[in-house]
CSV table of C-alpha atoms in Angstrom, one decimal:
chain,number,residue,atom,x,y,z
O,1,THR,CA,104.9,122.1,176.3
O,2,VAL,CA,107.2,125.0,176.8
O,3,PRO,CA,104.7,127.0,179.0
O,4,TYR,CA,104.1,123.9,180.9
O,5,ALA,CA,107.8,123.4,181.6
O,6,ILE,CA,108.2,127.0,182.6
O,7,GLY,CA,105.3,126.6,185.0
O,8,ILE,CA,106.9,123.5,186.6
O,9,LEU,CA,110.2,125.4,186.8
O,10,TRP,CA,108.5,128.3,188.6
O,11,ILE,CA,106.9,125.9,191.1
O,12,VAL,CA,110.2,124.1,191.8
O,13,CYS,CA,112.0,127.4,192.3
O,14,GLY,CA,109.3,128.6,194.6
O,15,VAL,CA,109.5,125.4,196.7
O,16,ILE,CA,113.3,125.7,196.9
O,17,LEU,CA,113.1,129.3,198.0
O,18,LEU,CA,110.5,128.4,200.6
O,19,VAL,CA,112.6,125.6,202.0
O,20,GLU,CA,115.7,127.9,202.1
O,21,SER,CA,113.8,130.6,203.8
O,22,LEU,CA,112.4,128.2,206.4
O,23,ILE,CA,116.0,126.8,207.0
O,24,LEU,CA,117.3,130.4,207.3
O,25,LYS,CA,114.6,131.4,209.7
O,26,LYS,CA,115.2,128.4,211.9
O,27,ASP,CA,119.0,128.8,211.8
O,28,THR,CA,118.8,132.5,212.6
O,29,GLU,CA,116.3,132.1,215.4
O,30,GLU,CA,118.1,129.1,217.0
O,31,ARG,CA,121.5,130.8,216.7
O,32,CYS,CA,120.2,133.9,218.3
O,33,ARG,CA,118.6,131.9,221.2
O,34,GLU,CA,121.8,130.1,221.7
O,35,LYS,CA,123.9,133.3,221.8
O,36,LEU,CA,121.4,135.0,224.1
O,37,GLY,CA,121.5,132.1,226.4
O,38,LYS,CA,125.3,132.3,226.6
O,39,LEU,CA,125.2,136.1,227.2
O,40,LEU,CA,122.4,136.0,229.8
O,41,GLY,CA,123.5,132.9,231.7
O,42,ILE,CA,120.5,130.8,230.5
O,43,GLN,CA,121.3,127.2,229.8
O,44,ALA,CA,117.8,126.3,228.6
O,45,HIS,CA,118.1,128.7,225.7
O,46,ASP,CA,115.2,126.9,223.9
O,47,ARG,CA,112.9,128.6,226.5
O,48,ILE,CA,113.8,132.1,225.1
O,49,PHE,CA,111.1,133.5,222.9
O,50,PHE,CA,111.2,136.6,220.6
O,51,THR,CA,108.8,139.5,220.8
O,52,SER,CA,108.7,143.1,219.5
O,53,GLY,CA,110.5,144.3,222.7
O,54,ALA,CA,110.4,144.4,226.5
O,55,THR,CA,106.9,146.0,226.7
O,56,GLU,CA,105.3,143.1,224.8
O,57,SER,CA,107.4,140.7,226.7
O,58,LEU,CA,106.4,142.1,230.1
O,59,ASN,CA,102.7,142.2,229.2
O,60,THR,CA,103.0,138.6,228.0
O,61,VAL,CA,104.7,137.3,231.1
O,62,LEU,CA,102.8,139.4,233.7
O,63,CYS,CA,99.4,138.6,232.2
O,64,GLY,CA,100.1,135.0,231.4
O,65,LEU,CA,101.4,133.7,234.7
O,66,ASP,CA,99.3,131.7,237.1
O,67,TYR,CA,99.6,133.5,240.4
O,68,GLY,CA,97.4,131.1,242.3
O,69,GLU,CA,94.1,131.8,243.9
O,70,GLU,CA,92.5,135.2,244.1
O,71,GLY,CA,94.2,137.5,246.5
O,72,CYS,CA,97.7,136.2,246.1
O,73,GLY,CA,99.6,139.3,245.4
O,74,ILE,CA,102.5,140.5,243.3
O,75,LEU,CA,105.5,142.4,244.6
O,76,ALA,CA,107.1,145.1,242.4
O,77,THR,CA,109.9,147.5,243.3
O,78,GLN,CA,109.7,151.2,243.2
O,79,THR,CA,112.3,151.3,240.5
O,80,GLU,CA,110.2,149.5,237.9
O,81,HIS,CA,109.6,150.8,234.4
O,82,ASN,CA,106.1,151.8,233.3
O,83,SER,CA,106.0,148.7,231.1
O,84,VAL,CA,105.8,146.8,234.4
O,85,LEU,CA,103.7,149.1,236.5
O,86,ARG,CA,101.0,150.0,234.0
O,87,PRO,CA,100.2,146.4,233.1
O,88,LEU,CA,100.1,145.6,236.8
O,89,MET,CA,97.7,148.4,237.5
O,90,ASN,CA,95.5,148.2,234.4
O,91,GLN,CA,95.4,144.7,232.9
O,92,PRO,CA,92.0,143.2,233.8
O,93,VAL,CA,93.5,139.7,234.3
O,94,LEU,CA,95.7,141.1,237.1
O,95,LYS,CA,92.9,142.8,239.1
O,96,LYS,CA,92.5,139.8,241.3
O,97,HIS,CA,96.1,140.0,242.5
O,98,PRO,CA,96.9,143.1,244.5
O,99,VAL,CA,100.2,144.8,243.8
O,100,THR,CA,102.5,145.9,246.7
O,101,ILE,CA,105.3,148.3,245.8
O,102,ILE,CA,108.7,147.8,247.5
O,103,SER,CA,110.4,151.0,248.4
O,104,CYS,CA,114.0,151.8,247.6
O,105,LEU,CA,116.7,154.0,249.0
O,106,GLU,CA,117.5,157.4,247.5
O,107,ASN,CA,120.1,155.9,245.2
O,108,GLY,CA,117.6,153.3,244.0
O,109,ALA,CA,118.8,150.3,246.0
O,110,VAL,CA,116.3,147.7,247.1
O,111,THR,CA,117.3,146.4,250.6
O,112,ARG,CA,116.5,143.3,252.5
O,113,ASN,CA,114.6,145.3,255.1
O,114,ALA,CA,112.4,146.9,252.3
O,115,LEU,CA,111.7,143.4,250.8
O,116,GLU,CA,110.6,142.1,254.2
O,117,LYS,CA,108.5,145.1,254.9
O,118,GLY,CA,106.8,144.8,251.6
O,119,LEU,CA,106.1,141.1,252.1
O,120,LYS,CA,104.6,141.8,255.5
O,121,GLU,CA,102.4,144.5,254.1
O,122,ALA,CA,101.2,142.3,251.3
O,123,MET,CA,100.3,139.5,253.7
O,124,GLU,CA,98.6,141.8,256.2
O,125,ASN,CA,96.4,143.3,253.3
O,126,THR,CA,95.4,140.0,251.8
O,127,GLY,CA,96.0,137.4,254.4
O,128,LYS,CA,97.9,135.4,251.8
O,129,ASN,CA,101.5,135.0,250.7
O,130,PRO,CA,102.4,136.8,247.5
O,131,SER,CA,103.1,134.8,244.4
O,132,ALA,CA,105.9,136.7,242.6
O,133,LEU,CA,108.4,139.5,242.8
O,134,ILE,CA,109.4,141.4,239.7
O,135,VAL,CA,112.6,143.5,239.9
O,136,ASN,CA,114.5,145.8,237.5
O,137,HIS,CA,118.1,144.6,237.5
O,138,CYS,CA,119.3,148.1,236.5
O,139,SER,CA,117.2,151.2,236.7
O,140,ASN,CA,116.9,153.5,233.7
O,141,VAL,CA,116.3,156.4,236.1
O,142,THR,CA,119.0,156.0,238.8
O,143,GLY,CA,121.3,153.5,237.0
O,144,TYR,CA,121.5,151.5,240.2
O,145,VAL,CA,122.3,147.8,239.8
O,146,GLN,CA,120.4,145.6,242.2
O,147,ASP,CA,122.1,143.0,244.4
O,148,MET,CA,120.5,139.9,242.7
O,149,LYS,CA,122.1,137.5,245.1
O,150,LEU,CA,120.3,139.2,248.0
O,151,ILE,CA,117.1,139.3,246.1
O,152,GLY,CA,117.4,135.7,244.9
O,153,ASN,CA,117.9,134.5,248.5
O,154,PHE,CA,114.9,136.4,249.6
O,155,VAL,CA,112.7,135.0,246.9
O,156,ARG,CA,113.7,131.4,247.6
O,157,GLU,CA,113.2,131.8,251.3
O,158,ASN,CA,109.7,133.0,250.7
O,159,ASN,CA,108.7,130.7,247.9
O,160,LEU,CA,108.2,133.5,245.3
O,161,LEU,CA,108.5,133.5,241.6
O,162,LEU,CA,111.4,135.8,240.5
O,163,LEU,CA,110.9,137.9,237.3
O,164,VAL,CA,113.9,140.0,236.3
O,165,ASP,CA,113.8,142.9,233.8
O,166,VAL,CA,117.4,143.1,232.3
O,167,SER,CA,116.5,145.6,229.5
O,168,GLN,CA,119.0,148.2,230.8
O,169,SER,CA,121.8,145.9,231.8
O,170,ALA,CA,121.9,143.1,229.2
O,171,GLY,CA,125.0,143.7,227.1
O,172,CYS,CA,126.8,146.2,229.3
O,173,ILE,CA,126.6,144.6,232.8
O,174,PRO,CA,127.0,140.9,233.6
O,175,VAL,CA,123.7,139.0,233.7
O,176,ASP,CA,123.5,135.4,235.1
O,177,ALA,CA,119.9,134.4,235.2
O,178,ASP,CA,120.6,130.7,236.2
O,179,SER,CA,122.6,131.6,239.2
O,180,TRP,CA,119.9,134.1,240.2
O,181,ARG,CA,117.4,131.2,239.8
O,182,ALA,CA,115.2,133.5,237.8
O,183,ASP,CA,111.9,132.1,236.7
O,184,GLY,CA,111.5,134.7,234.0
O,185,VAL,CA,113.8,137.2,232.3
O,186,ILE,CA,112.7,140.0,230.1
O,187,PHE,CA,115.0,141.9,227.6
O,188,THR,CA,114.9,144.3,224.8
O,189,GLY,CA,117.1,144.3,221.7
O,190,HIS,CA,117.7,147.9,220.9
O,191,LYS,CA,119.7,149.0,223.9
O,192,SER,CA,123.0,147.4,225.0
O,193,LEU,CA,122.4,144.3,222.9
O,194,LEU,CA,123.0,146.6,219.9
O,195,GLY,CA,120.0,145.3,217.9
O,196,ILE,CA,117.4,147.4,216.2
O,197,GLN,CA,114.1,148.7,217.4
O,198,GLY,CA,111.2,146.3,217.4
O,199,THR,CA,113.2,143.3,218.9
O,200,GLY,CA,113.3,141.7,222.3
O,201,GLY,CA,112.0,138.7,224.1
O,202,PHE,CA,111.7,136.8,227.3
O,203,PHE,CA,112.8,133.6,229.0
O,204,ILE,CA,110.4,131.5,231.0
O,205,ARG,CA,111.4,128.5,233.0
O,206,LYS,CA,110.3,125.1,231.8
O,207,GLY,CA,107.4,123.8,233.7
O,208,LEU,CA,106.0,127.2,234.5
O,209,GLU,CA,102.6,127.7,233.0
O,210,LEU,CA,102.3,130.9,230.9
O,211,LYS,CA,99.1,131.5,228.9
O,212,PRO,CA,99.9,133.4,225.7
O,213,LEU,CA,98.9,137.0,225.2
O,214,LYS,CA,98.4,136.4,221.5
O,215,TYR,CA,97.2,133.5,219.4
O,216,GLY,CA,97.7,132.9,215.7
O,217,GLY,CA,99.6,131.0,213.0
O,218,THR,CA,102.8,129.4,213.8
O,219,GLY,CA,103.7,127.6,210.6
O,220,ARG,CA,103.2,124.1,212.1
O,221,ASN,CA,100.3,121.8,213.1
O,222,SER,CA,97.7,124.1,211.5
O,223,GLN,CA,94.9,121.6,212.4
O,224,GLN,CA,95.3,122.3,216.1
O,225,LEU,CA,92.9,125.1,217.2
O,226,THR,CA,92.9,124.6,221.0
O,227,TYR,CA,95.7,124.1,223.4
O,228,GLU,CA,95.7,121.5,226.2
O,229,ASP,CA,98.1,120.6,229.0
O,230,GLY,CA,100.0,123.8,228.6
O,231,ASP,CA,101.3,123.1,225.1
O,232,TYR,CA,101.2,126.8,224.3
O,233,GLU,CA,103.1,128.6,221.5
O,234,TYR,CA,104.4,132.1,222.0
O,235,GLU,CA,105.8,133.1,218.7
O,236,VAL,CA,102.8,133.6,216.5
O,237,GLY,CA,102.3,135.4,213.2
O,238,THR,CA,105.1,136.6,211.0
O,239,GLN,CA,108.3,136.9,213.0
O,240,ASN,CA,110.6,139.9,212.6
O,241,LEU,CA,113.4,137.9,211.0
O,242,PRO,CA,115.4,140.8,209.8
O,243,GLY,CA,115.3,142.3,213.3
O,244,ILE,CA,116.3,138.9,214.9
O,245,ARG,CA,119.2,138.7,212.5
O,246,ALA,CA,120.3,142.2,213.5
O,247,LEU,CA,119.9,141.2,217.1
O,248,LEU,CA,122.0,138.1,216.5
O,249,ALA,CA,124.8,140.3,215.1
O,250,GLY,CA,124.6,142.6,218.1
O,251,VAL,CA,124.8,139.8,220.6
O,252,GLU,CA,127.7,138.2,218.7
O,253,PHE,CA,129.5,141.5,218.9
O,254,VAL,CA,128.9,141.8,222.6
O,255,LEU,CA,130.1,138.3,223.2
O,256,GLU,CA,133.2,138.8,221.0
O,257,THR,CA,134.0,142.1,222.7
O,258,GLY,CA,133.2,140.9,226.2
O,259,VAL,CA,130.8,142.4,228.6
O,260,ASP,CA,133.6,143.2,231.1
O,261,ARG,CA,135.4,145.2,228.4
O,262,ILE,CA,132.3,147.1,227.5
O,263,GLN,CA,131.6,147.8,231.2
O,264,GLU,CA,135.1,149.0,231.7
O,265,LYS,CA,134.8,151.4,228.7
O,266,GLU,CA,131.6,152.9,230.0
O,267,GLU,CA,133.2,153.5,233.4
O,268,ARG,CA,136.1,155.3,231.6
O,269,MET,CA,133.5,157.4,229.8
O,270,MET,CA,131.8,158.2,233.0
O,271,LYS,CA,135.1,159.4,234.5
O,272,LEU,CA,135.5,161.8,231.6
O,273,LEU,CA,132.0,163.0,232.2
O,274,TYR,CA,132.7,163.6,235.9
O,275,GLU,CA,135.8,165.6,234.9
O,276,GLY,CA,133.7,167.6,232.4
O,277,LEU,CA,130.9,168.3,234.9
O,278,GLY,CA,133.4,169.5,237.4
O,279,LYS,CA,134.3,172.4,235.0
O,280,ILE,CA,130.8,173.7,234.8
O,281,PRO,CA,130.5,176.9,236.9
O,282,GLY,CA,127.9,176.6,239.7
O,283,ALA,CA,127.5,172.8,239.3
O,284,ARG,CA,128.1,170.3,242.1
O,285,TYR,CA,127.7,166.6,241.8
O,286,ASP,CA,127.7,163.6,244.1
O,287,VAL,CA,129.3,160.5,242.6
O,288,ARG,CA,127.8,157.2,243.8
O,289,HIS,CA,130.7,154.9,244.3
O,290,GLN,CA,129.0,151.7,243.4
O,291,LEU,CA,128.9,150.0,240.0
O,292,GLY,CA,126.1,151.3,237.9
O,293,THR,CA,124.9,154.1,240.2
O,294,GLY,CA,124.3,157.6,238.9
O,295,ILE,CA,125.6,160.9,239.9
O,296,LEU,CA,123.5,163.7,241.4
O,297,LEU,CA,124.0,167.0,239.6
O,298,GLN,CA,122.9,170.3,241.1
O,299,CYS,CA,122.8,173.4,239.0
O,300,CYS,CA,121.6,176.4,241.1
O,301,LYS,CA,123.0,179.4,239.4
O,302,GLN,CA,122.7,178.5,235.8
O,303,HIS,CA,119.8,179.6,233.7
O,304,TRP,CA,120.3,176.5,231.6
O,305,THR,CA,120.5,173.0,233.1
O,306,TYR,CA,122.5,170.3,231.3
O,307,PHE,CA,121.6,166.6,231.3
O,308,PHE,CA,124.3,164.3,230.1
O,309,HIS,CA,123.7,160.7,229.0
O,310,THR,CA,126.6,158.5,228.1
O,311,GLN,CA,126.2,155.9,225.4
O,312,TYR,CA,128.6,153.1,224.4
O,313,SER,CA,129.5,153.0,220.8
O,314,PRO,CA,131.9,150.4,219.3
O,315,PHE,CA,132.9,152.9,216.6
O,316,SER,CA,134.1,155.8,218.8
O,317,TYR,CA,136.0,156.5,222.0
O,318,LEU,CA,133.4,158.7,223.6
O,319,CYS,CA,129.8,159.4,222.7
O,320,VAL,CA,128.0,161.8,225.0
O,321,LYS,CA,124.5,163.1,224.3
O,322,VAL,CA,123.7,166.5,225.8
O,323,THR,CA,120.2,167.8,226.1
O,324,VAL,CA,119.5,171.3,227.3
O,325,TRP,CA,116.3,172.4,229.1
O,326,SER,CA,115.3,175.9,230.2
O,327,ARG,CA,114.8,176.0,233.9
O,328,LYS,CA,111.2,176.9,233.3
O,329,LYS,CA,110.7,173.6,231.4
O,330,THR,CA,112.2,171.2,233.9
O,331,THR,CA,109.3,170.7,236.2
O,332,SER,CA,108.6,167.2,234.8
O,333,ILE,CA,112.2,166.1,235.2
O,334,TYR,CA,113.1,163.8,238.1
O,335,TYR,CA,114.1,165.7,241.2
O,336,THR,CA,113.8,165.5,245.0
O,337,GLY,CA,111.0,167.9,246.0
O,338,LYS,CA,112.2,168.6,249.5
O,339,TYR,CA,115.3,170.4,247.9
O,340,GLU,CA,113.2,172.6,245.7
O,341,PRO,CA,114.0,174.8,243.8
O,342,VAL,CA,117.3,173.0,243.3
O,343,GLN,CA,116.8,170.4,240.5
O,344,PHE,CA,118.3,167.0,240.8
O,345,PHE,CA,119.1,165.1,237.6
O,346,ARG,CA,120.2,161.5,237.4
O,347,ILE,CA,123.1,160.7,235.1
O,348,PHE,CA,123.8,157.0,234.7
O,349,SER,CA,126.3,154.8,233.0
O,350,GLY,CA,123.8,152.9,230.9
O,351,TYR,CA,122.0,153.3,227.6
């Protein structure tokens, strides 16, 4: 009887632990969704889904959307990350929907004229109106923060879906997806949301059909093997609960600290950087006087070229990462070719 009782006790303890873990999982995920919705300006936070990061999120969203009949194109800006451009150019499911690249100004700005020109080009090439526009809210190359009011108006006027990548801006620059009327928002957890690597997610508007990139176990309704009427599930397999819990802590910190306060601190850090750069012999820089834009550094006389990258840290007053390249090894670094051999390096107030 004693072994039997011990066996029963083990079973009961196992059931209790399982129930507690399921409650903890639901509580952590739902709290994180709620906090993310508050931070990103998304009221329907139940439409936020977790992934391993922005790359998986972008592949899921870009490959899962219904762009309409063959030939209906996709607009993407010149500032997009390769986690946007490579899926658009390589995923077989997107081959039927031509991609038109919207040009930007030297500082990274996407203008109304460029949007209209890109739309006209897409329609001339396919004879059909494009279906969607994807835009990088803040570029990781130039640091430029796009005018989302301008872009949102353009999208609504031309009946386009709006997908916004906020990976570089979420947590350090105000994001208001609902006021932008964004149909989809993509974010990563390990940058200004202060989470750990391997976390991120996306928001997709309710009513917008999105076929999953992956299928698998979800922990509920295991008898269902096929999906009908768009009742898809996007969080399949074992979720990264420790990562989501860390992301929750990071988002809570950002909300408690305030995005405006974080943004103000980064601007102070950039001011210190400007002052420091001004003391480098032979260096000249052009400060872009708009929020989020970078500075253009020219080093003509130095054998070594310095690239500074500011990073916000809640535990220090200033955190500046300095990487040094030999001039002979800078050919792959971004610069404007027409000014060769002067090298142009972007330094931006982001992460």
